[in-house]
C-alpha cells in the first residue's frame, strides 16, 4: 500500500512552490488582479511554466513532454492554487490532453510539442459549440487554439474572436469566443469527452485544495500572533475548533483529489465516483476555508489591501466550474443509490 | 501509487475468510439474533468464539509472535479489520485490553506482567476494563480522585470509576489511581492492575440511552492491589496513560469505513423501499455522507501508508477519530431524514427499525468516548496546527 506522493512528486511540488514564492509572490498576483484590463498572462510565469516542465507533465515523451500522469498534474495544480497564480496553465494542459486523447497523429505532432514548451496557449471548454459562441472560456482571450464541442465530438478552433468577460476573480481572465468550425479531433468519442471532463474536474479540484490549504495555513499563522483581549485570538476555542474542523476537511479534500487523479489515470472502476467526491469536497471546503480566512483575520481580512479576497474569489469561481458541489453530489447519489 | 496489498497479505485474507466462513453461523448476521440472546448469553457466545478465533491464529495480527501474536504486517491488520466486518463477525469483548493494554505491556511491562497478561488476554481468559473516567473526571482526566493508600505490599484503593465498558463482565481493570497523597493533576498517579473479583470492588451496570448496558460503574471500597501490579513506574501513571492512548494512533479507520459503508447501502435500500430515494433533498444528504465516508476510506489508506513507512502519526490520530465518529453520526441523522415523520416508529412498512435505531442511538456516544470531538479539536488545533493553548 502506498497512497502518497513519491519523492519525485514532492520535489515537483517544491519546485513550483519555490518558484512562486521567489519569483511570483502575492505582490505579483496583486499586480495582475489590479490591472484588470491586462490579459492576466504574465510572460515571466509562462516562461517558467514552459522551461520547468509544468506544461509538459502530461505530454508524452515522443512529443517532447515528460510523459507523467494526472497525479503529477494535480501536484502542479495544487501548488498553483496555493499561490493563487494567474495564467493559462490549466487551459493549455487541458487543450493538450484533448489533442493527446483525441487528436490525429498530425494534430499531435503539430500541437503537443508547442503546448509542452509553452510555445502555444490552449483553451478547453465544453460550454457552447463550434461554430458559435463559447461563453466565458478560461483564458480564451490569449489562446492560440481552443478545443470545443462540435457536433457529437470536439474540434480544434484557431482564430476565434474574443470578447473579455469581467469576473470578480482577478487571478484569471475569461472571454466569450466567437468560434469558427475549426478542424475535428477524430478520436473524440463520448467516452473521451467524458474523460476530458473528468481530467478538468480533477485539476480544478486540486487547485481548490491548494487554495484551501494555503488559506488555513495563513490564517493559523495570523491568529497565532494577533492579540485581542490581551491574548492571541488563536487561543480562543471558537476559532481553534473551526480551524481544526477545516484542517480535517482540507486534509480529506487533499486525499480525495490525489485519489481521483490516480483513479482516472489507472482507469479504476470507481473513477467517476472518485472525481465527484473530490470536486464536491474540494468545492465546499475551499469556500469554507477562504471564508474563514476573511472571518478570522477580522476587519483587515475584509480590506482590498489584504490578500484574503484573492483566495476567496478564486475559490468561489472554481467551486462552480466543472460542476458545483451540489451537482456532483447528485452524481454521487446516482452512482450509489438504487434506481 | 500502489493501492494493492502484497501476495502474502492477500493470502492471509483468503485464509481468514475461509476460517470466518466456516465459523460464523448465518443467523449471526441478523441483529435480532443477538437481541434474542440477551446481554449475558450474547457476551458468553462472543467471548468463546473470540477465544476459538485466537486459537486458530487470527488474533494479535500485527503483534510479535513471542507474545502469541501472528507477527503480521500493518496491511494484514487492515485486512483483518475489513474482513471481520464483511463476515458479520461479532465485535471483540476485550477491545480495551487488545487495543491499549497489551501493546503498553509489551512496551513497558515487567517480564512477569508480559507473561501473565498477554496470553490470557488473547484467549479471553481475562476480560479487561479501562478505569479512567470518574464522575468528576471525564475529558479532564487529570482531575481523578480515586486514591490508593500504601499498606505494606499493597495499595488500598477507594473511589469510583464510571462509563466503564464491560464493567459487569470485567475480570481486571487497569485504573488510574492517585497513589501519592495530596498530589495534584498529572503527578502522583499510578496505573494499577486491579482484580475486580474481590470484596472491595463493586461493578454495576449503567443503562445507556439506547437501553443496552454495555458500560457501567465500578466502586472501590478498600480494594487491595499488590504494589507489583502497577504498569509503569509508581507515580508515573500519567506517562503510562499517554503511552497507552498512543496505541490508538495506528488504527486506520478501515474497519469503520467497511461497516459504515454497508450501513449506507442498507439505508439506501430503505430509502428505495419507502420511495424516498428520489427526493432531491434526501439524495443530497446521502451523497454528502457518502463523500465523507469515501474520504474516510482514503484517509485509512493514508494512515496505513504512514504506518508502513515507519512514520509516527502523532496527533494526527485525532483527525481519524473526528472523521469517522462525526461521519457515523451524520449517517444516522440522515437515516431519520429518510424516514421523515415516521423516524421514531418501531416499524415502518413491515420493516423492524429497532436494530437501526440502536445504531442511531449508539452514534450519539462515539463523539464522546475515547476523547470527545471537542477534545480532539483542541488537540488538532494545538498539537497539529500549533495554535496557542
XYZ file of C-alpha atoms in Angstrom:
728
model
C 0.000 0.000 0.000
C 1.417 3.341 -0.985
C -1.143 6.136 -1.064
C 1.087 9.182 -1.001
C 3.285 11.297 -3.212
C 6.647 9.839 -4.196
C 9.856 11.775 -3.531
C 9.938 12.865 -7.191
C 6.392 14.147 -6.971
C 7.198 16.008 -3.776
C 10.179 17.600 -5.476
C 7.990 18.754 -8.334
C 5.661 20.316 -5.777
C 8.516 22.103 -4.012
C 9.894 23.359 -7.304
C 6.613 25.020 -8.301
C 6.036 26.432 -4.839
C 9.626 27.597 -4.594
C 9.413 29.410 -7.909
C 6.185 31.149 -6.957
C 7.490 32.173 -3.544
C 10.631 33.708 -5.004
C 9.532 34.944 -8.390
C 5.783 35.322 -8.423
C 4.566 36.098 -4.929
C 1.323 37.722 -3.794
C 2.586 41.173 -4.790
C 2.919 39.919 -8.338
C -0.545 38.352 -8.119
C -1.841 41.715 -6.912
C -0.348 43.324 -9.982
C -2.462 41.056 -12.172
C -5.586 41.453 -10.046
C -5.389 45.248 -10.020
C -4.610 45.571 -13.724
C -7.981 44.221 -14.782
C -7.518 45.442 -18.328
C -4.450 43.256 -18.792
C -4.542 39.808 -20.331
C -3.753 38.144 -16.972
C -0.999 36.179 -18.638
C 2.339 37.272 -17.166
C 5.184 36.456 -19.537
C 7.677 35.560 -16.808
C 5.366 32.998 -15.254
C 4.547 31.488 -18.623
C 8.220 31.201 -19.464
C 8.812 29.318 -16.211
C 5.853 27.023 -16.886
C 7.423 26.104 -20.211
C 11.005 25.812 -19.008
C 10.293 23.917 -15.797
C 8.057 21.265 -17.275
C 4.778 22.376 -15.726
C 3.169 22.373 -19.162
C 4.977 19.259 -20.350
C 3.970 16.970 -17.500
C 1.152 15.156 -19.285
C 2.565 15.353 -22.811
C 4.089 12.043 -23.982
C 7.863 11.903 -24.312
C 7.636 11.295 -28.077
C 6.159 14.785 -28.323
C 8.817 16.393 -26.150
C 6.842 16.029 -22.955
C 7.627 14.382 -19.620
C 5.082 11.594 -20.036
C 3.891 11.871 -16.447
C 0.362 11.348 -15.144
C -2.575 13.196 -13.701
C -1.154 12.653 -10.218
C 1.802 14.892 -11.127
C -0.512 17.362 -12.861
C -2.667 17.660 -9.743
C 0.504 18.347 -7.754
C 1.201 21.307 -10.026
C -2.439 22.440 -9.971
C -2.438 22.384 -6.185
C 0.761 24.409 -5.988
C -0.593 26.988 -8.450
C -3.800 27.179 -6.406
C -1.816 27.737 -3.226
C -0.063 30.629 -4.948
C -3.362 31.922 -6.433
C -1.277 32.059 -9.596
C -2.721 33.566 -12.762
C -2.095 32.275 -16.272
C -3.388 29.719 -18.772
C -1.617 26.651 -17.355
C -4.710 24.517 -16.796
C -6.371 25.780 -20.002
C -3.332 24.769 -22.031
C -2.852 21.440 -20.274
C -6.482 20.506 -20.937
C -6.285 21.507 -24.604
C -3.169 19.343 -24.848
C -4.950 16.468 -23.140
C -7.733 16.720 -25.727
C -5.197 16.560 -28.550
C -3.354 13.701 -26.859
C -6.505 11.639 -26.328
C -8.469 12.520 -29.453
C -6.113 14.115 -31.953
C -4.778 12.582 -35.169
C -1.054 11.827 -35.445
C -0.627 15.057 -37.421
C -2.542 17.119 -34.874
C -0.482 15.646 -32.059
C 2.786 16.292 -33.864
C 1.716 19.837 -34.675
C 0.430 20.882 -31.265
C 1.792 18.763 -28.430
C 5.436 19.895 -28.601
C 4.293 23.518 -28.743
C 1.950 23.124 -25.781
C 4.650 21.314 -23.804
C 7.181 24.106 -24.285
C 4.793 26.997 -23.809
C 5.040 27.856 -27.495
C 1.267 27.867 -27.822
C -1.531 28.743 -25.424
C -4.557 26.471 -25.449
C -8.046 26.659 -24.014
C -10.644 23.996 -23.366
C -14.387 24.271 -22.854
C -17.451 22.088 -23.067
C -19.850 25.049 -22.914
C -21.330 26.121 -26.243
C -20.419 24.558 -29.549
C -18.288 25.469 -32.562
C -19.125 27.097 -34.823
C -20.784 29.525 -32.465
C -20.298 31.374 -29.228
C -18.354 29.668 -26.448
C -19.175 31.518 -23.208
C -16.717 32.585 -20.517
C -13.776 30.469 -21.650
C -10.861 30.469 -19.197
C -8.019 32.363 -20.888
C -9.896 32.215 -24.186
C -8.595 35.733 -24.892
C -4.948 34.689 -25.135
C -5.415 31.194 -26.530
C -3.873 30.347 -29.905
C -6.337 27.493 -30.174
C -9.440 26.373 -28.318
C -10.810 22.855 -28.051
C -14.609 22.930 -28.005
C -17.639 20.799 -28.698
C -18.560 20.375 -32.313
C -21.464 18.162 -33.324
C -21.066 14.983 -31.331
C -17.332 15.420 -30.935
C -14.658 18.037 -30.437
C -12.912 20.498 -32.713
C -9.704 22.483 -32.641
C -10.527 26.067 -33.425
C -7.988 28.777 -34.248
C -8.647 32.419 -34.850
C -11.751 32.793 -32.674
C -12.797 36.343 -31.862
C -12.549 37.038 -28.135
C -14.697 39.376 -26.076
C -13.417 39.723 -22.497
C -15.833 38.869 -19.682
C -15.334 40.665 -16.410
C -15.090 38.457 -13.306
C -14.543 39.327 -9.671
C -11.856 36.634 -9.570
C -8.952 38.754 -10.736
C -6.498 35.836 -10.664
C -7.774 34.629 -14.048
C -9.222 36.040 -17.268
C -12.309 34.861 -19.082
C -13.595 35.625 -22.569
C -16.522 34.740 -24.806
C -15.207 33.252 -28.015
C -16.919 33.571 -31.327
C -15.513 30.422 -32.874
C -15.420 29.115 -36.403
C -15.918 25.459 -37.298
C -12.268 24.512 -36.836
C -10.994 21.022 -37.530
C -12.376 17.891 -35.892
C -10.411 15.823 -33.379
C -11.104 12.406 -34.896
C -10.881 10.405 -31.682
C -13.371 12.480 -29.708
C -15.870 9.805 -28.745
C -18.376 10.355 -25.952
C -16.079 8.364 -23.646
C -13.095 10.562 -24.467
C -15.127 13.715 -23.898
C -16.211 12.306 -20.549
C -12.627 11.502 -19.615
C -11.530 15.016 -20.538
C -14.265 16.432 -18.332
C -13.052 14.172 -15.527
C -9.481 15.389 -16.001
C -10.597 19.006 -15.998
C -12.641 18.388 -12.861
C -9.710 16.804 -11.038
C -7.357 19.659 -11.909
C -9.867 22.253 -10.741
C -10.450 20.279 -7.534
C -6.693 20.201 -6.960
C -6.420 23.966 -7.464
C -9.217 24.443 -4.906
C -7.443 22.160 -2.459
C -4.278 24.233 -2.823
C -6.243 27.440 -2.266
C -7.960 25.972 0.799
C -4.788 24.672 2.430
C -2.993 27.967 1.941
C -5.966 29.876 3.351
C -5.844 27.765 6.523
C -2.076 27.990 6.848
C -2.091 31.782 6.521
C -4.983 32.156 8.933
C -3.338 29.957 11.568
C -0.133 31.983 11.263
C -2.014 35.251 11.714
C -4.162 34.048 14.611
C -1.124 32.799 16.471
C 0.169 36.364 16.696
C -2.838 38.629 16.534
C -3.793 39.666 20.050
C -7.163 40.791 21.385
C -8.278 40.850 24.998
C -4.571 40.508 25.819
C -4.152 37.062 24.252
C -3.632 35.625 20.772
C -7.045 35.189 19.131
C -5.939 31.709 18.094
C -6.125 30.694 21.756
C -9.922 31.043 21.700
C -11.733 27.755 21.319
C -14.318 29.212 18.963
C -11.504 29.819 16.480
C -9.500 26.705 17.319
C -12.391 24.361 16.739
C -13.353 25.969 13.463
C -9.778 25.792 12.191
C -9.392 22.210 13.410
C -12.504 21.175 11.500
C -11.247 22.973 8.418
C -7.871 21.279 8.739
C -9.616 17.910 8.771
C -11.795 18.917 5.836
C -8.903 20.186 3.739
C -6.882 17.062 4.516
C -9.773 14.915 3.320
C -10.030 17.008 0.157
C -6.295 16.528 -0.407
C -6.753 12.767 -0.167
C -9.752 12.947 -2.483
C -8.003 14.965 -5.209
C -4.960 12.710 -5.101
C -7.060 9.569 -5.302
C -9.257 10.924 -8.100
C -6.179 11.743 -10.179
C -4.861 8.235 -9.715
C -8.272 6.642 -10.321
C -8.700 8.449 -13.646
C -5.182 7.610 -14.814
C -5.383 3.981 -13.707
C -8.948 3.689 -15.050
C -10.193 2.334 -11.741
C -13.785 1.215 -11.663
C -14.731 3.852 -9.115
C -13.111 6.738 -11.004
C -16.425 8.538 -11.702
C -17.316 8.404 -8.016
C -13.800 9.458 -7.008
C -13.923 12.507 -9.301
C -17.262 13.666 -7.934
C -16.194 13.088 -4.341
C -13.062 15.153 -4.967
C -14.882 18.040 -6.589
C -17.796 18.120 -4.130
C -15.426 18.054 -1.170
C -12.884 20.498 -2.612
C -15.546 22.989 -3.681
C -17.185 23.089 -0.280
C -14.048 23.147 1.800
C -12.338 25.812 -0.321
C -15.258 28.195 0.035
C -15.446 27.470 3.764
C -11.692 27.820 4.302
C -11.371 31.057 2.372
C -14.480 32.445 4.056
C -12.871 31.547 7.374
C -9.680 33.267 6.217
C -11.597 36.527 5.927
C -13.518 36.000 9.172
C -10.549 35.011 11.333
C -8.448 37.903 10.112
C -11.217 40.212 11.289
C -11.516 43.695 9.776
C -8.194 43.555 7.948
C -9.392 40.414 6.162
C -12.212 42.351 4.562
C -9.956 45.018 3.096
C -8.812 45.234 -0.505
C -5.304 45.647 0.783
C -5.286 42.181 2.353
C -4.829 39.097 0.162
C -7.703 37.064 1.632
C -10.019 38.133 -1.171
C -7.717 36.660 -3.826
C -8.189 33.253 -2.237
C -11.896 33.632 -1.556
C -12.736 34.867 -5.023
C -10.692 32.174 -6.751
C -12.403 29.547 -4.582
C -15.822 30.957 -5.419
C -15.160 30.847 -9.157
C -13.611 27.397 -9.265
C -16.190 25.931 -6.883
C -18.705 26.403 -9.666
C -16.531 25.188 -12.552
C -16.931 21.678 -13.963
C -19.892 21.034 -11.704
C -20.572 22.653 -8.353
C -20.756 20.623 -5.147
C -24.488 20.005 -5.424
C -24.329 18.723 -8.969
C -21.515 16.358 -8.051
C -23.497 15.189 -5.053
C -26.368 14.385 -7.378
C -23.921 12.353 -9.442
C -22.734 10.602 -6.280
C -26.344 9.798 -5.411
C -26.941 8.412 -8.899
C -23.842 6.232 -8.601
C -24.597 4.867 -5.138
C -28.390 4.734 -4.746
C -30.647 2.102 -6.255
C -32.673 3.144 -9.327
C 0.898 4.990 -6.020
C 0.216 1.390 -5.203
C -3.152 0.625 -3.686
C -2.741 -3.122 -3.572
C -1.754 -5.488 -0.803
C 1.173 -7.887 -1.153
C 0.686 -11.502 -2.223
C 1.339 -12.652 1.343
C -1.273 -10.215 2.613
C -3.853 -11.410 0.093
C -3.066 -14.994 1.059
C -3.756 -14.047 4.657
C -7.087 -12.579 3.557
C -8.069 -15.854 1.880
C -7.144 -17.882 4.948
C -9.029 -15.571 7.272
C -12.077 -15.526 5.002
C -12.169 -19.292 4.875
C -11.984 -19.540 8.646
C -14.672 -16.922 9.162
C -16.947 -18.577 6.602
C -16.646 -21.874 8.404
C -17.069 -20.423 11.880
C -19.828 -17.835 11.687
C -23.371 -19.184 11.575
C -25.517 -17.334 9.077
C -28.029 -16.216 11.702
C -25.325 -14.098 13.351
C -25.759 -11.596 10.555
C -29.231 -10.737 11.810
C -29.307 -8.131 14.583
C -32.431 -9.792 16.068
C -30.395 -12.900 16.782
C -28.110 -11.119 19.208
C -31.020 -9.325 20.842
C -32.831 -12.619 21.428
C -29.822 -13.952 23.361
C -29.825 -11.249 25.996
C -26.742 -9.483 27.371
C -25.269 -12.350 29.385
C -25.571 -15.077 26.805
C -24.520 -12.799 23.968
C -21.372 -11.884 25.865
C -20.564 -15.524 26.563
C -21.030 -16.574 22.936
C -18.788 -13.774 21.735
C -16.189 -14.484 24.381
C -15.939 -18.145 23.439
C -15.969 -17.504 19.724
C -13.176 -14.983 20.040
C -11.113 -17.485 22.023
C -11.535 -20.065 19.261
C -10.506 -17.462 16.708
C -7.361 -16.695 18.695
C -6.539 -20.366 18.922
C -6.912 -20.623 15.154
C -4.246 -17.933 14.851
C -6.445 -14.967 13.971
C -5.719 -12.639 16.871
C -2.935 -10.202 17.653
C -2.461 -9.971 13.897
C 0.418 -7.484 13.916
C 1.803 -8.448 17.328
C 5.181 -10.148 17.591
C 4.986 -13.947 17.707
C 6.824 -14.013 21.031
C 3.647 -12.626 22.609
C 1.383 -15.100 20.871
C 0.644 -12.729 18.029
C 0.741 -13.583 14.368
C 3.709 -11.355 13.519
C 1.808 -9.938 10.552
C 2.111 -6.654 8.678
C 0.063 -3.492 9.216
C -1.608 -4.381 5.918
C -2.737 -7.700 7.399
C -4.205 -5.866 10.366
C -6.155 -3.627 7.968
C -7.355 -6.672 6.049
C -8.375 -8.279 9.336
C -10.405 -5.202 10.338
C -12.102 -5.193 6.940
C -12.868 -8.909 6.737
C -14.233 -9.115 10.260
C -16.909 -6.573 9.335
C -17.626 -8.186 5.976
C -18.166 -11.547 7.627
C -20.554 -10.177 10.283
C -18.095 -11.329 12.896
C -19.078 -10.462 16.451
C -17.411 -7.458 17.995
C -14.492 -8.203 20.303
C -15.334 -8.413 24.005
C -11.839 -7.354 25.014
C -11.324 -4.220 22.939
C -9.649 -2.139 25.629
C -7.283 -4.916 26.580
C -6.354 -5.703 22.997
C -6.055 -2.143 21.712
C -4.470 -0.436 24.663
C -3.276 -2.649 27.474
C -1.425 -5.342 25.541
C 0.826 -3.064 23.481
C 1.584 -0.996 26.590
C 2.570 -4.126 28.490
C 4.768 -5.178 25.572
C 6.448 -1.772 25.664
C 6.967 -1.177 29.392
C 5.632 -4.165 31.326
C 7.807 -6.318 33.553
C 8.621 -9.819 32.352
C 6.096 -11.200 34.815
C 3.412 -8.841 33.506
C 4.134 -9.761 29.931
C 3.725 -13.424 30.784
C 0.660 -13.060 32.982
C -1.305 -10.519 30.984
C -0.902 -11.020 27.260
C -1.604 -14.723 26.730
C -4.727 -14.887 28.890
C -5.953 -11.681 27.277
C -5.649 -13.163 23.793
C -7.605 -16.237 24.879
C -10.254 -14.122 26.674
C -9.470 -15.835 29.953
C -9.307 -12.350 31.433
C -11.629 -9.559 30.329
C -10.053 -6.171 30.909
C -11.785 -2.918 31.746
C -10.284 0.540 31.500
C -10.637 2.627 34.648
C -10.080 6.199 33.538
C -13.276 8.272 33.722
C -14.752 9.282 37.046
C -17.851 11.302 37.899
C -15.591 14.349 38.315
C -13.049 13.475 35.633
C -14.367 12.949 32.107
C -12.497 14.923 29.475
C -10.323 16.275 32.298
C -8.589 13.010 33.125
C -6.048 14.682 35.423
C -8.890 15.524 37.812
C -9.214 11.918 39.015
C -9.659 11.437 42.739
C -9.712 7.644 43.186
C -6.926 7.123 45.694
C -4.613 4.308 46.636
C -3.032 4.265 50.080
C 0.099 2.225 50.634
C -0.389 -0.566 53.187
C 2.644 -2.829 53.334
C 2.996 -4.540 49.955
C -0.450 -3.404 48.803
C -2.243 -0.309 47.737
C -5.689 0.023 49.260
C -7.938 1.674 46.685
C -11.089 3.718 47.237
C -13.128 5.762 44.799
C -15.300 5.395 41.749
C -14.896 4.883 38.018
C -17.774 5.449 35.608
C -18.862 4.808 31.985
C -16.646 1.753 32.186
C -17.099 -0.556 29.174
C -17.845 -4.181 30.132
C -17.887 -3.229 33.833
C -20.070 -6.163 34.859
C -18.161 -8.658 32.714
C -14.732 -7.434 33.731
C -12.168 -9.599 35.483
C -9.486 -6.972 35.871
C -9.260 -3.254 35.408
C -6.300 -1.070 34.506
C -7.093 2.016 36.511
C -5.673 5.478 37.026
C -5.301 5.864 40.781
C -3.841 8.735 42.796
C -1.230 6.933 44.885
C 0.593 9.997 46.212
C -1.474 11.633 48.943
C -2.169 15.292 48.215
C -0.751 15.157 44.686
C -2.249 17.406 42.043
C -3.212 16.945 38.407
C -0.775 14.796 36.367
C 1.541 13.994 39.264
C 1.297 11.170 41.783
C -0.923 8.895 39.689
C -0.234 5.184 39.131
C -1.697 2.756 36.605
C -2.825 -0.105 38.812
C -3.952 -3.515 37.567
C -6.787 -4.361 39.921
C -8.540 -7.701 40.353
C -12.270 -6.991 40.121
C -13.270 -10.224 41.833
C -12.750 -9.110 45.435
C -14.986 -7.755 48.165
C -13.680 -4.199 47.788
C -14.824 -3.901 44.156
C -18.445 -3.493 43.135
C -19.331 -3.223 39.437
C -22.852 -2.163 38.489
C -24.412 -1.847 35.062
C -25.464 1.554 33.752
C -28.335 1.667 31.342
C -27.489 3.693 28.253
C -29.878 5.882 26.267
C -30.077 3.012 23.783
C -31.490 0.771 26.502
C -28.455 -1.506 26.442
C -25.937 -1.770 29.283
C -22.527 -2.180 27.695
C -20.984 0.083 30.254
C -21.242 0.543 33.991
C -19.706 1.986 37.123
C -17.068 0.490 39.331
C -16.872 1.296 43.045
C -13.692 0.694 45.027
C -14.032 0.428 48.784
C -10.707 -0.634 50.283
C -9.896 -2.824 47.319
C -6.463 -4.376 47.551
C -3.852 -4.487 44.828
C -0.214 -5.576 45.283
C 2.237 -2.758 44.558
C 3.846 -5.023 41.949
C 0.588 -4.791 39.964
C 1.491 -1.380 38.663
C 2.049 -0.816 34.950
C 4.997 1.531 34.508
C 6.582 3.250 37.489
C 4.631 4.068 40.625
C 3.640 7.722 40.433
C 4.208 7.792 36.653
C 0.684 6.751 35.721
C 0.120 9.810 33.548
C 3.078 8.867 31.396
C 1.794 5.275 31.179
C -1.663 6.542 30.201
C -0.279 8.744 27.421
C 1.723 5.827 26.053
C -1.324 3.598 26.322
C -3.560 6.038 24.452
C -0.935 6.468 21.744
C -1.625 2.919 20.578
C -4.853 4.133 19.051
C -2.769 6.047 16.527
C -2.021 3.147 14.238
C -5.741 2.446 13.786
C -6.591 3.330 10.250
C -10.378 3.537 10.268
C -10.741 0.920 7.539
C -12.890 -1.280 9.785
C -15.183 1.644 10.478
C -15.360 2.513 6.786
C -16.308 -1.030 5.844
C -19.028 -1.142 8.467
C -20.435 2.310 7.794
C -20.395 1.823 4.036
C -22.514 -1.261 4.442
C -24.879 0.694 6.650
C -25.065 3.393 3.976
C -26.088 0.762 1.447
C -28.737 -0.551 3.847
C -30.079 2.945 4.378
C -30.122 3.475 0.627
C -32.187 0.293 0.270
C -34.640 1.522 2.901
C -34.889 4.836 1.049
C -35.806 2.973 -2.105
C -38.328 0.762 -0.360
C -40.070 3.837 1.023
C -39.780 5.695 -2.271
C -37.622 8.348 -0.629
C -34.617 7.763 -2.885
C -35.976 10.150 -5.490
C -36.336 13.078 -3.095
C -33.614 15.541 -4.132
C -33.043 16.713 -0.569
C -32.592 13.149 0.692
C -30.283 12.382 -2.241
C -28.163 15.405 -1.443
C -27.875 14.437 2.212
C -26.975 10.825 1.433
C -24.369 11.964 -1.077
C -22.888 14.343 1.479
C -22.408 11.456 3.910
C -21.045 9.198 1.212
C -18.484 11.863 0.308
C -17.247 11.852 3.898
C -17.254 8.053 4.009
C -15.114 7.839 0.880
C -12.751 10.395 2.391
C -12.540 8.122 5.442
C -11.544 5.214 3.195
C -8.808 7.313 1.578
C -7.667 8.533 4.958
C -7.375 4.906 6.078
C -5.113 4.227 3.075
C -3.065 7.268 4.048
C -2.704 6.077 7.645
C -1.727 2.589 6.530
C 0.872 4.080 4.204
C 2.353 6.154 7.010
C 2.484 3.164 9.348
C 4.131 1.001 6.694
C 6.680 3.747 6.056
C 7.504 3.653 9.748
C 6.253 7.159 10.468
C 4.598 8.053 13.759
C 1.203 9.576 13.100
C 1.426 11.549 16.303
C -1.590 13.697 16.970
C -2.983 13.066 13.514
C -4.951 10.259 15.183
C -7.362 12.942 16.396
C -8.269 13.572 12.779
C -9.046 9.898 12.190
C -11.326 9.884 15.211
C -13.085 13.098 14.183
C -13.627 11.915 10.635
C -15.099 8.519 11.471
C -17.132 9.494 14.513
C -18.678 12.647 13.092
C -19.441 10.928 9.788
C -21.025 7.952 11.550
C -23.267 10.300 13.500
C -24.217 12.175 10.335
C -25.032 8.882 8.610
C -27.628 8.020 11.233
C -29.053 11.530 11.200
C -29.692 11.003 7.516
C -31.429 7.714 8.285
C -34.015 9.672 10.252
C -34.317 12.126 7.377
C -35.054 9.196 5.084
C -37.845 8.056 7.401
C -39.241 11.549 7.783
C -42.271 11.787 10.074
C -42.069 8.061 10.849
C -38.487 8.311 12.102
C -39.175 7.220 15.672
C -41.525 4.330 14.937
C -40.526 0.755 15.804
C -41.583 -0.484 12.396
C -42.486 1.006 9.042
C -43.839 -0.832 6.017
C -43.130 -4.190 7.645
C -39.525 -3.220 8.413
C -38.396 -3.650 12.008
C -36.500 -0.415 12.589
C -35.348 -1.137 16.132
C -31.914 -2.555 15.277
C -31.292 0.560 13.183
C -32.485 2.814 15.971
C -29.977 1.064 18.224
C -27.200 2.074 15.798
C -28.589 5.562 15.650
C -28.561 5.884 19.448
C -25.072 4.347 19.615
C -23.889 7.012 17.183
C -24.519 9.631 19.855
C -21.826 8.022 22.040
C -18.963 7.818 19.579
C -18.284 11.551 19.602
C -17.858 11.377 23.395
C -15.880 8.270 24.332
C -12.192 7.913 23.631
C -11.751 11.685 23.675
C -14.771 13.818 22.774
C -14.871 15.678 19.485
C -14.199 18.884 21.406
C -11.056 17.399 22.935
C -9.974 16.100 19.510
C -10.437 19.585 18.040
C -8.349 21.096 20.811
C -5.634 18.524 20.177
C -5.732 19.157 16.436
C -5.656 22.924 16.864
C -2.876 22.967 19.453
C -0.695 19.988 18.594
C -1.101 19.825 14.837
C -1.802 23.429 13.788
C 0.235 24.937 16.620
C -2.368 27.377 17.907
C -1.604 28.685 21.406
C -3.030 26.874 24.416
